Coordinates of N, CA and C in Angstrom, one line a residue:
X1 N 5.5 36.1 3.8 CA 6.8 35.3 3.9 C 6.5 33.9 4.3
X2 N 5.7 33.7 5.3 CA 5.4 32.4 5.9 C 4.7 31.5 4.9
X3 N 3.7 32.1 4.1 CA 2.9 31.4 3.2 C 3.8 30.8 2.0
X4 N 4.7 31.6 1.4 CA 5.5 31.0 0.4 C 6.4 29.8 0.9
X5 N 6.9 29.9 2.2 CA 7.8 28.9 2.8 C 6.9 27.6 2.9
X6 N 5.7 27.7 3.3 CA 4.8 26.6 3.6 C 4.5 25.9 2.1
X7 N 4.2 26.7 1.2 CA 4.0 26.2 -0.2 C 5.2 25.5 -0.7
X8 N 6.4 26.0 -0.5 CA 7.6 25.4 -1.1 C 7.9 24.1 -0.3
X9 N 7.8 24.1 1.1 CA 7.9 22.9 1.8 C 6.9 21.8 1.4
X10 N 5.6 22.2 1.3 CA 4.7 21.2 0.9 C 5.0 20.6 -0.5
X11 N 5.4 21.5 -1.5 CA 5.8 21.0 -2.8 C 6.9 20.0 -2.8
X12 N 8.0 20.3 -1.9 CA 9.1 19.5 -1.9 C 8.7 18.2 -1.2
X13 N 7.8 18.1 -0.3 CA 7.4 16.8 0.4 C 6.6 16.0 -0.6
X14 N 5.6 16.7 -1.3 CA 4.8 15.8 -2.2 C 5.5 15.4 -3.5
X15 N 6.6 16.1 -3.7 CA 7.3 15.7 -5.0 C 7.9 14.4 -4.9
X16 N 8.1 13.8 -3.7 CA 8.6 12.6 -3.5 C 7.5 11.4 -3.5
X17 N 6.3 11.9 -3.7 CA 5.2 11.0 -3.7 C 4.7 10.4 -5.1
X18 N 5.7 10.3 -6.0 CA 5.4 9.9 -7.3 C 6.3 8.8 -7.6
X19 N 6.1 8.2 -8.7 CA 7.0 7.1 -9.2 C 6.3 5.8 -9.2
X20 N 7.1 4.7 -9.7 CA 6.5 3.4 -9.9 C 6.2 2.8 -8.6
X21 N 6.7 3.2 -7.4 CA 6.4 2.6 -6.0 C 5.6 3.6 -5.3
X22 N 4.9 4.5 -5.8 CA 4.2 5.4 -5.0 C 2.8 5.0 -4.7
X23 N 2.5 4.8 -3.4 CA 1.2 4.3 -3.0 C 0.2 5.5 -3.1
X24 N 0.7 6.7 -3.5 CA -0.3 7.9 -3.7 C -0.6 8.0 -5.1
X25 N -0.3 7.1 -6.0 CA -0.7 7.2 -7.4 C -1.4 5.8 -7.6
X26 N -2.5 5.5 -7.0 CA -3.1 4.2 -7.1 C -3.7 3.9 -8.4
X27 N -3.7 2.6 -9.0 CA -4.3 2.2 -10.2 C -5.0 0.9 -10.0
X28 N -5.6 0.7 -8.8 CA -6.6 -0.4 -8.6 C -7.4 -0.1 -7.4
X29 N -8.4 -0.8 -7.2 CA -9.4 -0.5 -6.1 C -8.8 -0.7 -4.8
X30 N -8.1 -1.7 -4.6 CA -7.4 -1.9 -3.2 C -6.4 -0.8 -2.9
X31 N -5.7 -0.4 -3.9 CA -4.7 0.8 -3.7 C -5.3 2.0 -3.4
X32 N -6.5 2.2 -4.2 CA -7.2 3.5 -4.0 C -7.8 3.6 -2.5
X33 N -8.3 2.5 -2.1 CA -8.8 2.4 -0.6 C -7.6 2.8 0.3
X34 N -6.5 2.2 0.1 CA -5.3 2.5 1.0 C -4.9 3.9 0.9
X35 N -4.8 4.4 -0.3 CA -4.5 5.9 -0.6 C -5.5 6.8 0.1
X36 N -6.7 6.5 0.0 CA -7.8 7.4 0.6 C -7.7 7.4 2.1
X37 N -7.4 6.2 2.7 CA -7.3 6.1 4.2 C -6.0 6.8 4.6
X38 N -4.9 6.8 3.8 CA -3.8 7.6 4.1 C -4.1 9.1 4.2
X39 N -4.8 9.6 3.2 CA -5.2 11.1 3.2 C -6.0 11.4 4.4
X40 N -7.0 10.6 4.7 CA -7.8 10.8 5.9 C -7.0 10.8 7.1
X41 N -6.1 9.9 7.4 CA -5.3 9.9 8.5 C -4.3 11.1 8.5
X42 N -3.9 11.5 7.4 CA -3.0 12.7 7.4 C -3.7 14.0 7.7
X43 N -4.9 14.1 7.3 CA -5.7 15.4 7.6 C -6.1 15.2 9.0
X44 N -6.6 14.1 9.5 CA -7.0 14.0 10.8 C -5.8 14.2 11.8
X45 N -4.7 13.7 11.4 CA -3.5 13.8 12.4 C -3.1 15.3 12.4
X46 N -3.1 16.0 11.2 CA -2.7 17.4 11.1 C -3.7 18.3 12.0
X47 N -5.0 17.9 11.9 CA -6.0 18.6 12.7 C -5.8 18.5 14.2
X48 N -5.5 17.2 14.6 CA -5.2 16.9 16.0 C -3.9 17.8 16.4
X49 N -2.9 17.8 15.7 CA -1.6 18.4 16.0 C -1.9 19.9 16.1
X50 N -2.7 20.5 15.2 CA -2.9 21.9 15.3 C -3.7 22.3 16.4
X51 N -4.7 21.5 16.8 CA -5.5 21.7 17.9 C -4.7 21.7 19.2
X52 N -3.8 20.7 19.4 CA -3.0 20.6 20.5 C -2.0 21.8 20.6
X53 N -1.5 22.1 19.5 CA -0.5 23.3 19.5 C -1.2 24.6 19.8
X54 N -2.5 24.7 19.3 CA -3.2 25.9 19.7 C -3.5 26.0 21.2
X55 N -3.8 24.9 21.8 CA -4.2 24.9 23.2 C -2.9 25.1 24.0
X56 N -1.7 24.6 23.5 CA -0.5 24.9 24.2 C -0.1 26.3 24.1
X57 N -0.3 26.9 23.0 CA 0.1 28.2 22.7 C -0.8 29.2 23.6
X58 N -2.1 28.9 23.8 CA -3.0 29.6 24.7 C -2.5 29.5 26.1
X59 N -2.0 28.3 26.5 CA -1.6 28.1 27.9 C -0.5 29.1 28.2
X60 N 0.4 29.4 27.3 CA 1.5 30.3 27.5 C 1.1 31.7 27.2
X61 N 0.3 32.0 26.2 CA 0.1 33.4 25.8 C -1.2 34.0 26.5
X62 N -2.3 33.1 26.5 CA -3.5 33.6 27.1 C -4.0 32.6 28.1
X63 N -3.4 32.4 29.2 CA -3.9 31.4 30.1 C -5.2 31.6 30.8
X64 N -5.6 32.9 30.8 CA -6.9 33.3 31.3 C -8.0 32.8 30.5
X65 N -7.8 32.7 29.2 CA -8.9 32.1 28.3 C -9.1 30.6 28.6
X66 N -8.2 29.9 28.8 CA -8.3 28.5 29.2 C -9.0 28.4 30.6
X67 N -8.6 29.3 31.5 CA -9.3 29.2 32.9 C -10.8 29.4 32.8
X68 N -11.2 30.2 31.9 CA -12.7 30.6 31.7 C -13.4 29.3 31.2
X69 N -12.7 28.4 30.5 CA -13.4 27.3 30.0 C -13.5 26.3 31.1
X70 N -12.7 26.3 32.0 CA -12.8 25.4 33.2 C -12.0 24.1 33.0
X71 N -11.4 23.7 34.0 CA -10.5 22.5 34.0 C -11.4 21.2 33.6
X72 N -12.6 21.1 34.3 CA -13.3 19.9 34.0 C -13.8 19.8 32.6
X73 N -14.3 20.9 32.1 CA -14.8 20.9 30.6 C -13.6 20.7 29.7
X74 N -12.5 21.3 30.0 CA -11.3 21.1 29.1 C -10.9 19.7 29.1
X75 N -10.8 19.0 30.2 CA -10.3 17.6 30.2 C -11.5 16.7 29.6
X76 N -12.6 17.0 29.8 CA -13.7 16.2 29.2 C -13.9 16.3 27.7
X77 N -13.8 17.6 27.2 CA -13.9 17.7 25.9 C -12.6 17.5 25.1
X78 N -11.5 18.0 25.6 CA -10.3 18.0 24.9 C -9.6 16.6 25.1
X79 N -9.9 15.9 26.2 CA -9.2 14.7 26.5 C -10.1 13.5 26.3
X80 N -11.5 13.7 26.1 CA -12.3 12.5 25.9 C -13.2 12.6 24.7
X81 N -14.0 13.7 24.6 CA -15.1 13.7 23.6 C -14.4 13.9 22.2
X82 N -13.6 14.9 22.1 CA -13.0 15.2 20.7 C -12.2 14.0 20.2
X83 N -11.2 13.5 21.0 CA -10.4 12.4 20.7 C -11.3 11.2 20.3
X84 N -12.3 10.8 21.0 CA -13.3 9.8 20.8 C -14.0 9.9 19.5
X85 N -14.4 11.1 19.0 CA -15.0 11.3 17.8 C -14.1 11.1 16.7
X86 N -12.9 11.7 16.9 CA -11.9 11.6 15.7 C -11.5 10.1 15.5
X87 N -11.1 9.4 16.6 CA -10.7 8.1 16.5 C -11.8 7.2 16.0
X88 N -13.1 7.4 16.4 CA -14.2 6.6 15.8 C -14.3 6.8 14.4
X89 N -14.1 8.0 13.9 CA -14.2 8.2 12.5 C -13.1 7.5 11.8
X90 N -11.8 7.4 12.4 CA -10.7 6.8 11.7 C -10.9 5.3 11.6
X91 N -11.4 4.8 12.7 CA -11.7 3.3 12.7 C -12.7 2.9 11.8
X92 N -13.7 3.7 11.6 CA -14.9 3.4 10.6 C -14.3 3.4 9.2
X93 N -13.5 4.4 8.9 CA -13.0 4.7 7.6 C -12.0 3.4 7.3
X94 N -11.1 3.1 8.3 CA -10.2 1.9 8.2 C -10.9 0.6 7.9
X95 N -12.0 0.3 8.6 CA -12.8 -0.8 8.4 C -13.5 -0.9 7.0
X96 N -14.1 0.3 6.6 CA -14.8 0.4 5.4 C -13.9 0.3 4.3
X97 N -12.7 1.0 4.3 CA -11.8 0.9 3.1 C -11.0 -0.4 3.1
X98 N -10.8 -0.9 4.3 CA -9.9 -2.2 4.3 C -10.7 -3.4 3.7
X99 N -12.0 -3.3 3.6 CA -12.7 -4.4 3.0 C -12.3 -4.6 1.5
X100 N -11.8 -3.5 0.9 CA -11.4 -3.6 -0.5 C -10.1 -4.4 -0.6
X101 N -9.3 -4.6 0.5 CA -8.1 -5.3 0.4 C -8.4 -6.8 0.6
X102 N -9.4 -7.2 1.4 CA -9.7 -8.5 1.7 C -10.0 -9.4 0.5
X103 N -9.7 -10.7 0.5 CA -10.0 -11.6 -0.6 C -11.4 -12.5 -0.2
X104 N -11.6 -12.8 1.0 CA -12.6 -13.6 1.4 C -14.0 -13.2 0.9
X105 N -14.7 -14.0 0.3 CA -16.1 -13.7 -0.2 C -16.2 -12.7 -1.3
X106 N -15.3 -12.6 -2.1 CA -15.4 -11.6 -3.1 C -15.4 -12.2 -4.6
X107 N -15.8 -13.6 -4.7 CA -16.0 -14.1 -5.9 C -14.7 -14.7 -6.5
X108 N -14.8 -15.3 -7.8 CA -13.7 -15.9 -8.4 C -12.6 -15.0 -9.0
X109 N -11.5 -15.4 -9.1 CA -10.4 -14.6 -9.7 C -9.4 -15.5 -10.3
X110 N -8.6 -15.0 -11.2 CA -7.4 -15.7 -11.7 C -6.4 -15.9 -10.6
X111 N -5.9 -17.1 -10.5 CA -4.9 -17.3 -9.4 C -3.5 -17.5 -10.0
X112 N -2.5 -16.8 -9.5 CA -1.2 -16.8 -9.9 C -0.3 -17.1 -8.7
X113 N 0.6 -18.0 -8.7 CA 1.4 -18.4 -7.6 C 2.8 -17.6 -7.6
X114 N 3.1 -17.1 -6.4 CA 4.2 -16.4 -6.3 C 5.2 -17.0 -5.2
X115 N 6.4 -17.4 -5.7 CA 7.3 -18.1 -4.7 C 8.4 -17.1 -4.6
X116 N 8.7 -16.8 -3.3 CA 9.8 -15.9 -2.9 C 10.9 -16.7 -2.4
X117 N 12.2 -16.3 -2.8 CA 13.4 -16.9 -2.3 C 14.5 -15.8 -2.3
X118 N 15.5 -16.1 -1.5 CA 16.6 -15.1 -1.4 C 17.3 -15.1 -2.8
X119 N 17.3 -14.0 -3.6 CA 16.6 -12.9 -3.5 C 15.8 -12.6 -4.8
X120 N 14.9 -13.4 -5.1 CA 14.2 -13.2 -6.3 C 12.7 -13.7 -6.1
X121 N 11.8 -13.3 -7.1 CA 10.4 -13.8 -7.2 C 10.2 -14.6 -8.3
X122 N 9.5 -15.8 -8.2 CA 9.1 -16.6 -9.4 C 7.6 -16.7 -9.4
X123 N 7.0 -16.3 -10.5 CA 5.6 -16.4 -10.7 C 5.1 -17.5 -11.6
X124 N 4.2 -18.2 -11.2 CA 3.6 -19.4 -12.0 C 2.2 -19.2 -12.3
X125 N 1.9 -19.2 -13.6 CA 0.6 -18.9 -14.2 C -0.2 -20.3 -14.4
X126 N -1.5 -20.3 -14.5 CA -2.3 -21.5 -14.9 C -1.7 -22.1 -16.1
X127 N -1.5 -23.3 -16.0 CA -0.8 -24.1 -17.1 C 0.6 -24.4 -16.8
X128 N 1.2 -23.8 -15.8 CA 2.7 -24.1 -15.4 C 3.7 -23.1 -16.0
X129 N 3.2 -22.1 -16.6 CA 4.2 -21.1 -17.2 C 4.8 -20.3 -16.1
X130 N 6.0 -19.9 -16.2 CA 6.7 -19.2 -15.1 C 7.5 -18.0 -15.6
X131 N 7.6 -17.1 -14.8 CA 8.5 -15.9 -15.1 C 9.3 -15.5 -13.7
X132 N 10.4 -14.9 -13.9 CA 11.2 -14.5 -12.8 C 11.2 -13.0 -12.7
X133 N 10.9 -12.5 -11.5 CA 11.0 -11.0 -11.3 C 10.1 -10.2 -12.2
X134 N 9.1 -10.8 -12.9 CA 8.3 -10.1 -13.8 C 6.8 -10.7 -13.7
X135 N 5.9 -10.0 -13.2 CA 4.5 -10.5 -13.0 C 3.6 -9.9 -14.2
X136 N 3.0 -10.8 -14.9 CA 2.0 -10.3 -15.9 C 0.6 -10.3 -15.3
X137 N -0.2 -9.2 -15.5 CA -1.5 -9.2 -15.1 C -2.5 -8.8 -16.2
X138 N -3.7 -9.3 -16.2 CA -4.7 -8.8 -17.1 C -5.4 -7.6 -16.5
X139 N -5.6 -6.6 -17.4 CA -6.3 -5.3 -17.0 C -7.8 -5.6 -16.7
X140 N -8.2 -5.0 -15.6 CA -9.7 -5.0 -15.3 C -10.2 -6.3 -14.7
X141 N -9.3 -7.2 -14.3 CA -9.7 -8.5 -13.8 C -9.0 -8.8 -12.4
X142 N -9.8 -9.3 -11.5 CA -9.3 -9.6 -10.2 C -8.3 -10.9 -10.3
X143 N -7.1 -10.6 -9.6 CA -6.1 -11.7 -9.6 C -5.7 -12.0 -8.2
X144 N -5.8 -13.3 -7.8 CA -5.3 -13.6 -6.6 C -3.9 -14.1 -6.7
X145 N -3.0 -13.4 -5.9 CA -1.6 -13.9 -5.9 C -1.4 -14.7 -4.6
X146 N -1.0 -16.0 -4.9 CA -0.9 -17.0 -3.9 C 0.6 -17.1 -3.5
X147 N 0.8 -16.5 -2.2 CA 2.1 -16.3 -1.8 C 2.7 -17.4 -0.8
X148 N 4.0 -17.8 -1.1 CA 4.8 -18.7 -0.2 C 6.2 -18.3 -0.4
X149 N 7.1 -19.0 0.4 CA 8.5 -18.7 0.4 C 9.1 -20.0 0.6
X150 N 10.4 -20.0 -0.1 CA 11.3 -21.2 -0.1 C 12.2 -21.2 1.1
X151 N 12.4 -20.0 1.8 CA 13.5 -19.9 2.7 C 13.1 -19.1 4.0
X152 N 13.1 -17.8 3.9 CA 12.7 -16.9 5.1 C 11.5 -16.2 4.7
X153 N 11.1 -15.4 5.8 CA 9.9 -14.5 5.4 C 10.3 -13.3 4.6
X154 N 9.4 -13.2 3.5 CA 9.5 -12.2 2.7 C 8.2 -11.4 2.7
X155 N 8.0 -10.2 2.0 CA 6.8 -9.6 2.0 C 6.5 -9.0 0.5
X156 N 5.4 -9.3 0.0 CA 5.0 -9.0 -1.4 C 4.3 -7.6 -1.4
X157 N 4.8 -6.7 -2.2 CA 4.1 -5.3 -2.2 C 4.2 -4.7 -3.5
X158 N 3.0 -4.3 -4.1 CA 3.0 -3.5 -5.3 C 2.2 -2.3 -4.9
X159 N 2.8 -1.2 -4.5 CA 2.1 -0.1 -3.9 C 1.1 0.6 -4.7
X160 N 1.2 0.5 -6.0 CA 0.2 1.3 -6.8 C -1.0 0.3 -7.2
X161 N -1.0 -1.0 -6.7 CA -2.1 -1.8 -7.1 C -2.7 -2.4 -5.7
X162 N -2.1 -2.4 -4.6 CA -2.7 -3.0 -3.4 C -1.8 -2.9 -2.1
X163 N -2.1 -3.6 -1.2 CA -1.4 -3.6 0.1 C -0.3 -4.7 0.1
X164 N 0.3 -4.9 1.2 CA 1.5 -5.8 1.3 C 1.0 -7.0 2.1
X165 N 1.6 -8.1 1.8 CA 1.4 -9.3 2.5 C 2.6 -10.2 2.6
X166 N 2.8 -10.9 3.7 CA 3.9 -11.7 4.0 C 3.9 -13.0 3.1
X167 N 5.1 -13.4 2.6 CA 5.2 -14.8 2.1 C 6.0 -15.5 3.1
X168 N 5.5 -16.6 3.7 CA 6.0 -17.3 4.8 C 6.2 -18.7 4.4
X169 N 7.5 -19.3 4.8 CA 7.8 -20.7 4.5 C 6.8 -21.7 5.1
X170 N 6.3 -22.6 4.4 CA 5.3 -23.6 4.8 C 4.0 -23.1 5.1
X171 N 3.7 -21.9 4.6 CA 2.2 -21.3 4.7 C 1.9 -20.6 3.5
X172 N 0.6 -20.5 3.3 CA 0.1 -19.9 2.0 C -0.7 -18.6 2.4
X173 N -0.4 -17.5 1.8 CA -1.2 -16.4 1.9 C -1.7 -15.9 0.7
X174 N -2.9 -15.2 0.5 CA -3.4 -14.8 -0.7 C -3.7 -13.3 -0.7
X175 N -3.2 -12.6 -1.7 CA -3.7 -11.1 -1.8 C -4.2 -10.9 -3.2
X176 N -5.2 -10.1 -3.1 CA -5.9 -9.9 -4.4 C -5.6 -8.5 -5.0
X177 N -5.2 -8.5 -6.3 CA -4.8 -7.3 -7.0 C -5.7 -7.1 -8.2
X178 N -5.9 -5.9 -8.7 CA -6.5 -5.6 -9.9 C -6.0 -4.3 -10.5
X179 N -5.5 -4.4 -11.7 CA -5.0 -3.2 -12.4 C -6.1 -2.6 -13.3
X180 N -6.3 -1.3 -13.2 CA -7.4 -0.6 -13.9 C -7.0 -0.3 -15.3
X181 N -5.7 -0.2 -15.6 CA -5.3 0.1 -17.0 C -3.9 -0.4 -17.3
X182 N -3.5 -0.6 -18.5 CA -2.3 -1.1 -18.8 C -1.1 -0.2 -18.4
X183 N 0.0 -0.9 -18.0 CA 1.1 -0.2 -17.6 C 2.2 -1.0 -16.8
X184 N 3.2 -0.4 -16.5 CA 4.2 -1.1 -15.7 C 4.3 -0.6 -14.3
X185 N 4.3 -1.4 -13.3 CA 4.2 -0.9 -11.9 C 5.4 -1.6 -11.1
X186 N 5.9 -1.1 -10.2 CA 7.0 -1.5 -9.4 C 6.6 -2.4 -8.2
X187 N 7.3 -3.5 -7.9 CA 7.1 -4.2 -6.8 C 8.2 -4.5 -6.0
X188 N 8.2 -4.7 -4.6 CA 9.3 -4.9 -3.8 C 9.0 -5.9 -2.7
X189 N 10.1 -6.4 -2.2 CA 10.0 -7.2 -0.9 C 10.1 -6.1 0.2
X190 N 9.0 -6.2 1.0 CA 8.9 -5.0 2.1 C 9.3 -5.7 3.5
X191 N 10.0 -6.8 3.5 CA 10.4 -7.4 4.7 C 11.9 -7.7 4.6
X192 N 12.6 -7.2 5.6 CA 14.1 -7.5 5.5 C 14.4 -8.9 5.5
X193 N 15.1 -9.4 4.6 CA 15.2 -11.0 4.3 C 16.7 -11.3 4.2
X194 N 17.7 -10.4 4.4 CA 19.1 -10.8 4.3 C 19.8 -9.7 3.5
X195 N 21.1 -10.1 3.2 CA 21.9 -9.0 2.6 C 21.4 -8.6 1.2
X196 N 20.7 -9.4 0.5 CA 20.2 -9.1 -0.8 C 18.8 -8.5 -0.8
X197 N 18.4 -8.0 0.3 CA 17.0 -7.5 0.4 C 16.7 -6.4 -0.5
X198 N 17.6 -5.3 -0.3 CA 17.4 -4.1 -1.1 C 17.1 -4.1 -2.5
X199 N 17.8 -5.0 -3.3 CA 17.6 -5.1 -4.7 C 16.5 -6.1 -5.0
X200 N 15.8 -6.7 -4.0 CA 14.8 -7.8 -4.4 C 13.6 -7.1 -4.8
X201 N 13.6 -6.7 -6.1 CA 12.4 -6.0 -6.6 C 11.9 -6.8 -7.8
X202 N 10.7 -6.5 -8.2 CA 10.2 -7.1 -9.4 C 9.2 -6.1 -10.1
X203 N 8.9 -6.4 -11.4 CA 8.1 -5.5 -12.2 C 6.8 -6.2 -12.5
X204 N 5.7 -5.4 -12.5 CA 4.3 -5.9 -12.9 C 3.9 -5.2 -14.1
X205 N 3.6 -5.9 -15.2 CA 3.2 -5.5 -16.4 C 1.7 -5.8 -16.6
X206 N 0.8 -4.8 -16.7 CA -0.6 -5.0 -16.8 C -1.0 -4.9 -18.3
X207 N -1.6 -5.9 -18.8 CA -1.9 -6.0 -20.4 C -3.5 -6.0 -20.5
X208 N -3.9 -5.6 -21.6 CA -5.4 -6.1 -22.1 C -5.4 -7.5 -22.2
X209 N -6.6 -8.1 -22.1 CA -6.7 -9.6 -22.0 C -5.9 -10.3 -23.2
X210 N -6.1 -9.8 -24.4 CA -5.3 -10.5 -25.5 C -3.9 -10.4 -25.4
X211 N -3.3 -9.3 -25.0 CA -2.0 -9.1 -24.7 C -1.4 -9.9 -23.6
X212 N -2.3 -10.0 -22.6 CA -1.9 -10.8 -21.4 C -1.7 -12.3 -21.8
X213 N -2.6 -12.8 -22.7 CA -2.5 -14.3 -23.1 C -1.2 -14.4 -23.9
X214 N -0.9 -13.3 -24.8 CA 0.2 -13.4 -25.6 C 1.5 -13.3 -24.7
X215 N 1.5 -12.5 -23.7 CA 2.7 -12.4 -22.8 C 3.0 -13.7 -22.1
X216 N 1.9 -14.3 -21.6 CA 2.0 -15.6 -21.0 C 2.5 -16.6 -22.0
X217 N 2.0 -16.7 -23.2 CA 2.5 -17.6 -24.2 C 3.9 -17.4 -24.5
X218 N 4.4 -16.2 -24.5 CA 5.8 -15.9 -24.7 C 6.6 -16.4 -23.6
X219 N 6.2 -16.3 -22.4 CA 6.8 -16.9 -21.2 C 6.9 -18.4 -21.4
X220 N 5.8 -19.0 -21.9 CA 5.8 -20.4 -22.1 C 6.9 -20.9 -23.1
X221 N 7.0 -20.1 -24.2 CA 7.9 -20.5 -25.2 C 9.4 -20.3 -24.6
X222 N 9.6 -19.2 -23.8 CA 10.9 -19.0 -23.2 C 11.3 -20.2 -22.3
X223 N 10.3 -20.6 -21.5 CA 10.4 -21.8 -20.6 C 10.9 -23.0 -21.4
X224 N 10.2 -23.2 -22.5 CA 10.7 -24.4 -23.3 C 12.1 -24.2 -23.9
X225 N 12.4 -23.0 -24.3 CA 13.7 -22.8 -24.8 C 14.8 -22.9 -23.9
X226 N 14.5 -22.6 -22.5 CA 15.5 -22.6 -21.5 C 15.5 -23.8 -20.6
X227 N 14.7 -24.8 -21.0 CA 14.6 -26.0 -20.2 C 13.8 -25.9 -19.0
X228 N 12.8 -24.9 -19.0 CA 11.9 -24.8 -17.8 C 12.4 -24.0 -16.6
X229 N 13.3 -23.0 -17.0 CA 14.1 -22.3 -15.8 C 13.4 -20.9 -15.7
X230 N 12.3 -20.7 -16.4 CA 11.6 -19.4 -16.2 C 12.0 -18.4 -17.2
X231 N 11.2 -17.3 -17.3 CA 11.4 -16.2 -18.3 C 11.6 -14.9 -17.5
X232 N 12.3 -14.0 -18.1 CA 12.4 -12.6 -17.5 C 11.7 -11.7 -18.4

């Protein structure tokens, strides 16, 4: 009886881990690193919880077993050695996987400017072409998103392609993304920025190189037709 309940509960929990904003369905190297770290932390946290729960249960059900182990050894191993080993492993994994998110020293990349304002995103491509709430990316190519804000602090996040980074007024931040295959991915502002924060979303369309150039060209044509107010 217990096993079916656990399987059902696990299925219900994991059923919410899909969709255009799911960080557990990565489509880029940075997002895969973040997803892998999430799973490592989940399993490590679960192991720690089960170990502590087991010791607590023994303290109530079989206290004599714990007395045989000895107070000094129990504190030394349970309170110092085991947590130190686990935490060292987590820190090592975080540092190693976190390198995939960093931009510094990773070579050249296409640069696209992202200007946040209440409550929309405007993206500017090389050549001055612009789109509103729609970001075009080439597949298989590193892209540096240059973030800034026109009013308050916002946060740029495309869960399936990478981590999140703040867009700050008067300051420039850069986050690197790469899409491994064509598709449409969801993006959000992950920092509360006012009453219009909840619907402040945008879409990311990843194209093959030729299709990307065509999409940016269509954006340019739309800019010309609308007097330079951007394309959707």
